[in-house]
Amino acid sequence: MLNVDLHCHSSVSDGLLSPAGVAARACANGVDVWALTDHDEVGGIAAARAAASDCGMRHVAGVEISVTWAGETLHIVGLNIDETNPALVQGLIATRSGRQRRAEQIGVLLAQEGIPGAYEGALRYVGNPDLISRTHFARYLVEAGVCQNTHDVFKRYLVEGKPGYVVHRWASLSDTLSWIHGAGGIAVIAHPGRYSLTLLQMSVFLDEFKQQGGCGIEVVTGSHTPDQYAEYAKVAQQYGFLASRGSDFHAPGESSVDLGALPPLPANLTPVWHDWF
Ligand code: AMP
Ligand code: MN
Ligand code: MN
Ligand code: MN
């Protein structure tokens, strides 16, 4: 079986390893085809491509774009993109632009909860100042002894309804799809099992995504349970979507699934990589 991992992060967004470090780990884990998909940023791709080539691994240019749809934050992965495409590059700059202000607001809210200095603390974990993320706050709050691990920080402070959560408007679905398609890429719904959409909302979303030319969905991801592999395999078949596989690896010891370590895609699906080589 070809070991394909098309979703993971480096220190260019909220991962802990450099793009070359992620590549080396993917290689060591036996990954054959690899995409680095940093959040809202393509700045790690050149280094990723070079490092993948050094260790004989096929590289696919990728990105994970933050989208606001019906008030929910959803993630769309773009694969096989031309990362130099001007409209994509501009779109990502615009998508990133609100992160600093949101982070300052998170800092204020956490201070009100009795956790001072969280913004400054989070900044120390940031590789790319444009890309300050809730993950950086989570790492700082663990360091500060507020929580045992980053998952607890999210649960107690950083998800909707919790005291450090700041509502934020990301890119629209239609802009995101037009950036990805304009850059020659394939749009893939990231970790659909993670969203708190109702069944009706999910079906409206899937229809809209398909109507606008979206054609891929993650079936096997580090965010899904085995039951969800089966559930989204069915969705892929119903909608005629290409199926993707990706660990969503962020950091050793922090991510539940390592690079290349997921089970294969269920049978009877067309993989998103079916016509790439
Ligand atoms: P942001 O784009 O700044 O809102 O941060 C989103 C990132 O936070 C995701 O890409 C994950 O890496 C991380 N994340 C979100 N929810 C959780 C969670 N419940 N536990 C751990 N990490 C999470
Ligand atoms: Mn992340
Ligand atoms: Mn995601
Ligand atoms: Mn991700």
mmCIF file of N, CA, C and O in Angstrom, residues 215 217 236-237 240-244 265-275:
data_model
loop_
_atom_site.group_PDB
_atom_site.id
_atom_site.type_symbol
_atom_site.label_atom_id
_atom_site.label_comp_id
_atom_site.label_asym_id
_atom_site.label_seq_id
_atom_site.Cartn_x
_atom_site.Cartn_y
_atom_site.Cartn_z
ATOM 1 N N CYS A 215 -14.347 18.787 -4.489
ATOM 2 C CA CYS A 215 -14.501 17.379 -4.868
ATOM 3 C C CYS A 215 -13.815 16.385 -3.938
ATOM 4 O O CYS A 215 -13.804 15.193 -4.232
ATOM 5 N N ILE A 217 -12.921 14.860 0.247
ATOM 6 C CA ILE A 217 -13.297 14.839 1.665
ATOM 7 C C ILE A 217 -12.321 13.927 2.422
ATOM 8 O O ILE A 217 -11.932 12.868 1.911
ATOM 9 N N ALA A 236 -18.583 10.097 1.039
ATOM 10 C CA ALA A 236 -17.763 10.237 -0.169
ATOM 11 C C ALA A 236 -18.429 9.507 -1.336
ATOM 12 O O ALA A 236 -18.489 10.019 -2.455
ATOM 13 N N GLN A 237 -18.949 8.310 -1.062
ATOM 14 C CA GLN A 237 -19.601 7.552 -2.128
ATOM 15 C C GLN A 237 -20.881 8.227 -2.595
ATOM 16 O O GLN A 237 -21.134 8.365 -3.781
ATOM 17 N N GLY A 240 -19.975 11.343 -4.520
ATOM 18 C CA GLY A 240 -18.963 11.193 -5.568
ATOM 19 C C GLY A 240 -17.696 11.972 -5.267
ATOM 20 O O GLY A 240 -17.024 12.455 -6.187
ATOM 21 N N PHE A 241 -17.363 12.124 -3.981
ATOM 22 C CA PHE A 241 -16.148 12.840 -3.615
ATOM 23 C C PHE A 241 -14.935 11.895 -3.642
ATOM 24 O O PHE A 241 -15.046 10.696 -3.364
ATOM 25 N N LEU A 242 -13.774 12.486 -3.928
ATOM 26 C CA LEU A 242 -12.510 11.770 -3.784
ATOM 27 C C LEU A 242 -12.166 11.715 -2.300
ATOM 28 O O LEU A 242 -12.441 12.668 -1.559
ATOM 29 N N ALA A 243 -11.581 10.599 -1.873
ATOM 30 C CA ALA A 243 -11.318 10.413 -0.441
ATOM 31 C C ALA A 243 -9.864 10.738 -0.116
ATOM 32 O O ALA A 243 -8.950 10.401 -0.865
ATOM 33 N N SER A 244 -9.647 11.394 1.033
ATOM 34 C CA SER A 244 -8.291 11.726 1.441
ATOM 35 C C SER A 244 -7.954 11.121 2.801
ATOM 36 O O SER A 244 -8.838 10.709 3.557
ATOM 37 N N LEU A 265 -7.326 3.852 3.538
ATOM 38 C CA LEU A 265 -8.711 4.220 3.215
ATOM 39 C C LEU A 265 -9.557 2.955 3.102
ATOM 40 O O LEU A 265 -9.066 1.922 2.637
ATOM 41 N N PRO A 266 -10.828 3.023 3.503
ATOM 42 C CA PRO A 266 -11.721 1.880 3.280
ATOM 43 C C PRO A 266 -11.807 1.559 1.787
ATOM 44 O O PRO A 266 -11.515 2.407 0.945
ATOM 45 N N ALA A 267 -12.227 0.339 1.491
ATOM 46 C CA ALA A 267 -12.336 -0.093 0.083
ATOM 47 C C ALA A 267 -13.432 0.689 -0.641
ATOM 48 O O ALA A 267 -14.270 1.339 0.002
ATOM 49 N N ASN A 268 -13.438 0.605 -1.938
ATOM 50 C CA ASN A 268 -14.485 1.196 -2.788
ATOM 51 C C ASN A 268 -14.553 2.711 -2.753
ATOM 52 O O ASN A 268 -15.611 3.295 -2.931
ATOM 53 N N LEU A 269 -13.417 3.353 -2.474
ATOM 54 C CA LEU A 269 -13.361 4.809 -2.565
ATOM 55 C C LEU A 269 -12.328 5.170 -3.622
ATOM 56 O O LEU A 269 -11.380 4.420 -3.849
ATOM 57 N N THR A 270 -12.523 6.306 -4.257
ATOM 58 C CA THR A 270 -11.483 6.796 -5.168
ATOM 59 C C THR A 270 -10.599 7.749 -4.383
ATOM 60 O O THR A 270 -11.076 8.776 -3.898
ATOM 61 N N PRO A 271 -9.302 7.400 -4.212
ATOM 62 C CA PRO A 271 -8.423 8.284 -3.454
ATOM 63 C C PRO A 271 -8.201 9.596 -4.200
ATOM 64 O O PRO A 271 -8.199 9.617 -5.426
ATOM 65 N N VAL A 272 -7.995 10.649 -3.452
ATOM 66 C CA VAL A 272 -7.779 11.963 -4.047
ATOM 67 C C VAL A 272 -6.523 11.947 -4.921
ATOM 68 O O VAL A 272 -6.407 12.713 -5.875
ATOM 69 N N TRP A 273 -5.614 11.008 -4.663
ATOM 70 C CA TRP A 273 -4.357 10.946 -5.421
ATOM 71 C C TRP A 273 -4.432 9.999 -6.623
ATOM 72 O O TRP A 273 -3.418 9.719 -7.244
ATOM 73 N N HIS A 274 -5.659 9.524 -6.983
ATOM 74 C CA HIS A 274 -5.768 8.439 -7.986
ATOM 75 C C HIS A 274 -5.136 8.793 -9.337
ATOM 76 O O HIS A 274 -4.636 7.916 -10.019
ATOM 77 N N ASP A 275 -5.160 10.072 -9.711
ATOM 78 C CA ASP A 275 -4.616 10.408 -11.043
ATOM 79 C C ASP A 275 -3.378 11.312 -10.962
ATOM 80 O O ASP A 275 -3.063 12.033 -11.893
#
